[in-house]
Amino acid sequence: MLNHNPFPGYYSLKIKKYFIRLIHWLASTRLGSLIRRSLAQSLFYRRLQRRFDPYGHWLEVNTWNPRRQEVLQQALLEVHDLPKLSLVMPVFNPPVRFLQRALESVTEQVYPHWELCLANDGSTDPEIYRLLESWQAREPRLQIKHCRQNAGVSRATNAAAALARHDFLFFLDHDDELPPDALAEAALCLAREPQIDVLYSDDDKIDGEGRRFDPHFKPDWSPELLLSYMYLSHLWGVRRDLYEAVGGMRAGYEGSQDYDLALRVTERTSRVGHIPKILYHWRVLPGSTALSGNEKPYSFAAGRRAVQEALARRGLDAAVHHPQWAAQGGCGIFTHEFPDSGPSVAIIIPTKNRVEMLRACLHSLAKTRYQNYQVYVIDNDSDDPDTLDYLRGLPWPVWRLANPDGGFNFSYLINAAAARVSEDYLLFLNNDVEVISPAWLSQMVGYLGIPGVGAVGAKLLFADGRVQHAGILHGLHQGKPGHAFKLLPGHDWGYWAYAKVARNYAAVTAACMLTQRSLFQQLGGFDAQNFAVAYNDVDYCYRLLDTGHRVVYCPGAELLHHEGASRSPADHLAEEVAYLQKYRRRYDPYYNCNLTRERGVFAIGSRTSAPANLKAIRSLICTHNLNLEGAPYFLLELVLSLRDRGVIAPIIHSPVDGPLRQEFEGANIPVWVSPVPLSEGGSLESHEKFLTDFAQEIAARDIELILGNTLLAYYAIAAAGRLHLPSLWHIHESDPRQHLRGLPRVAARELIKCLALPYQVVFCSEATRALYRHLNEHNNFLTLHNVLNYERFARLLHPWSRDKARRELGLGPEEVMVLSLGTVCPRKGQKDLLAAGRRLDADTWRQAKFFLVGDRLNAYSRKIHRLHSSMPPERQKKVSIVAETRDVGLYYRAADVFLCTSRNESFPRVILEAMYCRLPIITTPVFGIAEMLRNGCNALFYDPGNYRQLAEFLTSMIHDPARRRQLGENAALGLSALPDYGEMLTSYGQLFREAFLSGQPRGGRC
């Protein structure tokens, strides 16, 4: 019935198969043998095939299980007035065993309030009649109509729909399957949003042996994508009165009858809902379009006709084509060709100097086929004589405009130019862009003419042919937007051909953007105050969406973009902060939550979804110690906050006691201290005995989930594997080698295996995660930046004013205090400070005083003390070495400069604390530090061990109060660009709930 398949999974499987054949062939050659020997010891090579299936990893954490069923049933009990649903199924000679399985999948639904309306369209197999009779005898919710002769899928569907008694129809093919939660999720969605007229879900394919593959994780309602292909597909349904109003399925569109219906019903309503869950399994059999559209080539002609008629009904002048690349791929994808005439367009090109670039841009416009446009060049005070001569000779208007505040303000220039022109449409075009496709402007104008479309963007390519822009995705880079499919080869289709078809996005770039002049003026143009250079295009598009308009990506408008060449690099930290404050929590309706946001290629993530109202999860939280250190202190704040939010009911385990035990127990959180014998004996037997005993102790405590904090808590993850409990693992360490070297070999091997077990392995920084990337067998690595609990930290600062703190530390009014805070150890590298001190001149020493806070007795500490003792007595007095202390607020309040000398840091808490205190920062840029700060903007980066460079920076900071103030203000601003504490808690709350529902460990028993 619903057999229009724009994307057969068959081809993706063939590509994988040919790739594997290529690897095997290469391995058989002499060159291959050399490569094989060089890679034989590579962990990546040994695990390549196991990591090849991202959907397999997604399935690991999304398998139906008792926990999911219990949560779903509870959700149904909490909702009143749940709708009754009618399933519509036409039947004609399917394999009997698959019809049987389809019927079973309906009766296995968690949701009981349904009816199955089935029309047997003159099947010739007697077994089908016997099967249906047996089902009808025992299932009162099954209604069957037997048609005397085969009338085709459209008429059979209408006959089945005529049996329906309920308000919402869902369509089911006679050989497909529904997962147990399909109708429950649909009913809950319709109960929450009763205005919905059309509803669809994500889907995947299933073969004859029940293997699932080729998922389609879809965007929310995307009208322009539906003009490109039938993306609604399965599970989808429509309100019964709307189905009847459009006349149901139309005969003559067989193969694309569902596509034709979707186009017609969505012309009558925009109330279209989407459930981002796999609620349908589409059977792949020989002869089915689930395998290839070429199995039923007449479906392509029917689909093209359905789209052509839809455009005509909407009054749009466009020719619909089934492009050659889609036909060769066996896919029902359609493109639209718009005429070369239409509304007037003002092409606005801002520029400054760079005459060769501007000349190439303007010269390329001669390729344009569209007839009704006018070019306006906006010169931002060029001072290059060649540029000025060139501008004087142009046949188009050239306006010299300058931002009243000086500098470059793209938004101001565009707004000023837009206010002067009179054309219907505005086309913003960078001067570093060149036209490739002659029909570029015709296509963009055509899509902008569709009612409801407020902006259209182009496909921009780098000079090497790779994609620079194919739409903008929200939240791609830690909350900031990013370009879809960046660096993808220009010929590549991308995920479900999104790079090659018209579809909706949350935003498009103003490097080439078309919008209506009246709409641009109505919305106040670009925000020149908050987004002078960066994010102005995204902000404008988001405001368009908020007024009910849509943004369209037009792949037929291909241009070359020399990105960033038209202006020198600048730091737009203030604009980044303004963007995040305004849009950080925004939802992108066109990017499915099952796709990872780490890259813009629509890669499948390895997460599940969970409701926010789960009961508190009884969680064992294991940490390597309870000392006053960054990792356990971070855990303290996290556990207290999640407990107070009702996410977890925690128990703490540590092999080593420490001062944080008092903090936990003071908050009524049980603490369990027991040794972890990692160095006793080191044999496999002793290690196994410890893990078995530890797992038994956990089992006695009725634990539901385990979190390991730091790499050394691997034993907790191993125990979770033995108990078949879900787990999370937070790894703070940036250099795993030093920790692995300190473990017995059997423990180190166990630790590496355990990386496959947790629902997610959480890293504090991208740089740290990159070190472990080759071990990511199950696509379960995640980066969540550690965030400071500002409230708690403010309480540490509260007892001290700056004057009081400086008096307490004996600082003179003119002395500049440099603070280095952190456990004294080789990893922190405090030696750099004392070594750099030898290179400071007498005047600098006279003005400065250094505090090295965090001393702890160890070999490195003794070395630091020896270096300190070797200094001249007058300089020794200028350097104070202070033991570990809880009273860090005293030192932060008194400080003028913060120094971090670390060699190995994931995402150091002390940097966050210094940023909160508005301190200028001198630091090494190791690992995650470079993700926290910007060199020259809110910090000065020096290379670890480069004492001369550090001495220069210290001298500069000590003698330049104005620079200290500027860096300090930018440090506080930079903190605003990082996720806030509430966001981090929300993310961790999600992780705990998702892990709980995911069920057993993903990699099996450790």
mmCIF file of N, CA and C in Angstrom, residues 236-272:
data_model
loop_
_atom_site.group_PDB
_atom_site.id
_atom_site.type_symbol
_atom_site.label_atom_id
_atom_site.label_comp_id
_atom_site.label_asym_id
_atom_site.label_seq_id
_atom_site.Cartn_x
_atom_site.Cartn_y
_atom_site.Cartn_z
ATOM 1 N N TRP A 236 2.405 6.971 9.286
ATOM 2 C CA TRP A 236 1.747 8.258 9.134
ATOM 3 C C TRP A 236 0.245 8.045 9.071
ATOM 4 N N GLY A 237 -0.437 9.095 9.503
ATOM 5 C CA GLY A 237 -1.889 9.016 9.548
ATOM 6 C C GLY A 237 -2.515 10.377 9.355
ATOM 7 N N VAL A 238 -3.829 10.365 9.175
ATOM 8 C CA VAL A 238 -4.562 11.593 8.869
ATOM 9 C C VAL A 238 -5.930 11.518 9.541
ATOM 10 N N ARG A 239 -6.438 12.663 9.899
ATOM 11 C CA ARG A 239 -7.772 12.712 10.489
ATOM 12 C C ARG A 239 -8.796 12.202 9.464
ATOM 13 N N ARG A 240 -9.759 11.392 9.916
ATOM 14 C CA ARG A 240 -10.665 10.702 8.990
ATOM 15 C C ARG A 240 -11.492 11.692 8.165
ATOM 16 N N ASP A 241 -11.982 12.775 8.795
ATOM 17 C CA ASP A 241 -12.812 13.703 8.015
ATOM 18 C C ASP A 241 -11.993 14.431 6.957
ATOM 19 N N LEU A 242 -10.685 14.644 7.214
ATOM 20 C CA LEU A 242 -9.822 15.266 6.206
ATOM 21 C C LEU A 242 -9.556 14.279 5.071
ATOM 22 N N TYR A 243 -9.348 13.033 5.409
ATOM 23 C CA TYR A 243 -9.164 11.996 4.391
ATOM 24 C C TYR A 243 -10.373 11.929 3.465
ATOM 25 N N GLU A 244 -11.541 11.976 4.053
ATOM 26 C CA GLU A 244 -12.765 11.911 3.254
ATOM 27 C C GLU A 244 -12.964 13.187 2.443
ATOM 28 N N ALA A 245 -12.560 14.327 3.024
ATOM 29 C CA ALA A 245 -12.757 15.613 2.338
ATOM 30 C C ALA A 245 -11.957 15.705 1.043
ATOM 31 N N VAL A 246 -10.781 15.079 1.006
ATOM 32 C CA VAL A 246 -9.964 15.136 -0.219
ATOM 33 C C VAL A 246 -10.254 13.953 -1.135
ATOM 34 N N GLY A 247 -11.160 13.074 -0.736
ATOM 35 C CA GLY A 247 -11.524 11.941 -1.586
ATOM 36 C C GLY A 247 -10.657 10.725 -1.406
ATOM 37 N N GLY A 248 -9.885 10.683 -0.321
ATOM 38 C CA GLY A 248 -9.054 9.512 -0.053
ATOM 39 C C GLY A 248 -7.966 9.324 -1.084
ATOM 40 N N MET A 249 -7.543 8.075 -1.262
ATOM 41 C CA MET A 249 -6.518 7.738 -2.259
ATOM 42 C C MET A 249 -7.115 7.850 -3.658
ATOM 43 N N ARG A 250 -6.293 8.302 -4.610
ATOM 44 C CA ARG A 250 -6.766 8.443 -5.992
ATOM 45 C C ARG A 250 -6.223 7.300 -6.847
ATOM 46 N N ALA A 251 -7.125 6.607 -7.520
ATOM 47 C CA ALA A 251 -6.701 5.588 -8.480
ATOM 48 C C ALA A 251 -5.941 6.264 -9.611
ATOM 49 N N GLY A 252 -4.966 5.568 -10.151
ATOM 50 C CA GLY A 252 -4.137 6.131 -11.209
ATOM 51 C C GLY A 252 -2.808 6.642 -10.699
ATOM 52 N N TYR A 253 -2.630 6.670 -9.376
ATOM 53 C CA TYR A 253 -1.366 7.124 -8.789
ATOM 54 C C TYR A 253 -0.662 5.976 -8.064
ATOM 55 N N GLU A 254 -1.006 4.750 -8.444
ATOM 56 C CA GLU A 254 -0.447 3.589 -7.780
ATOM 57 C C GLU A 254 1.090 3.653 -7.810
ATOM 58 N N GLY A 255 1.672 3.281 -6.697
ATOM 59 C CA GLY A 255 3.118 3.407 -6.519
ATOM 60 C C GLY A 255 3.488 4.679 -5.805
ATOM 61 N N SER A 256 2.665 5.717 -5.959
ATOM 62 C CA SER A 256 2.868 6.993 -5.258
ATOM 63 C C SER A 256 1.550 7.521 -4.719
ATOM 64 N N GLN A 257 0.595 6.617 -4.509
ATOM 65 C CA GLN A 257 -0.723 7.053 -4.057
ATOM 66 C C GLN A 257 -0.674 7.701 -2.673
ATOM 67 N N ASP A 258 0.232 7.218 -1.829
ATOM 68 C CA ASP A 258 0.385 7.823 -0.508
ATOM 69 C C ASP A 258 1.000 9.218 -0.616
ATOM 70 N N TYR A 259 1.942 9.391 -1.547
ATOM 71 C CA TYR A 259 2.572 10.693 -1.781
ATOM 72 C C TYR A 259 1.539 11.696 -2.268
ATOM 73 N N ASP A 260 0.733 11.275 -3.226
ATOM 74 C CA ASP A 260 -0.325 12.142 -3.743
ATOM 75 C C ASP A 260 -1.284 12.548 -2.627
ATOM 76 N N LEU A 261 -1.642 11.596 -1.772
ATOM 77 C CA LEU A 261 -2.545 11.907 -0.663
ATOM 78 C C LEU A 261 -1.894 12.912 0.293
ATOM 79 N N ALA A 262 -0.626 12.706 0.636
ATOM 80 C CA ALA A 262 0.053 13.605 1.565
ATOM 81 C C ALA A 262 0.104 15.028 1.024
ATOM 82 N N LEU A 263 0.369 15.173 -0.268
ATOM 83 C CA LEU A 263 0.393 16.511 -0.869
ATOM 84 C C LEU A 263 -0.976 17.176 -0.796
ATOM 85 N N ARG A 264 -2.023 16.397 -1.028
ATOM 86 C CA ARG A 264 -3.368 16.991 -1.042
ATOM 87 C C ARG A 264 -3.865 17.338 0.362
ATOM 88 N N VAL A 265 -3.610 16.475 1.344
ATOM 89 C CA VAL A 265 -4.135 16.783 2.678
ATOM 90 C C VAL A 265 -3.361 17.932 3.321
ATOM 91 N N THR A 266 -2.048 18.051 3.027
ATOM 92 C CA THR A 266 -1.283 19.139 3.640
ATOM 93 C C THR A 266 -1.531 20.477 2.960
ATOM 94 N N GLU A 267 -2.248 20.465 1.840
ATOM 95 C CA GLU A 267 -2.726 21.736 1.277
ATOM 96 C C GLU A 267 -3.921 22.267 2.055
ATOM 97 N N ARG A 268 -4.597 21.369 2.769
ATOM 98 C CA ARG A 268 -5.789 21.751 3.528
ATOM 99 C C ARG A 268 -5.464 22.097 4.979
ATOM 100 N N THR A 269 -4.277 21.722 5.449
ATOM 101 C CA THR A 269 -3.930 21.954 6.853
ATOM 102 C C THR A 269 -2.418 22.100 6.995
ATOM 103 N N SER A 270 -2.033 22.913 7.943
ATOM 104 C CA SER A 270 -0.611 23.007 8.313
ATOM 105 C C SER A 270 -0.373 22.421 9.696
ATOM 106 N N ARG A 271 -1.412 21.801 10.260
ATOM 107 C CA ARG A 271 -1.294 21.220 11.599
ATOM 108 C C ARG A 271 -0.764 19.789 11.456
ATOM 109 N N VAL A 272 0.540 19.717 11.244
ATOM 110 C CA VAL A 272 1.212 18.439 10.980
ATOM 111 C C VAL A 272 2.153 18.144 12.138
#
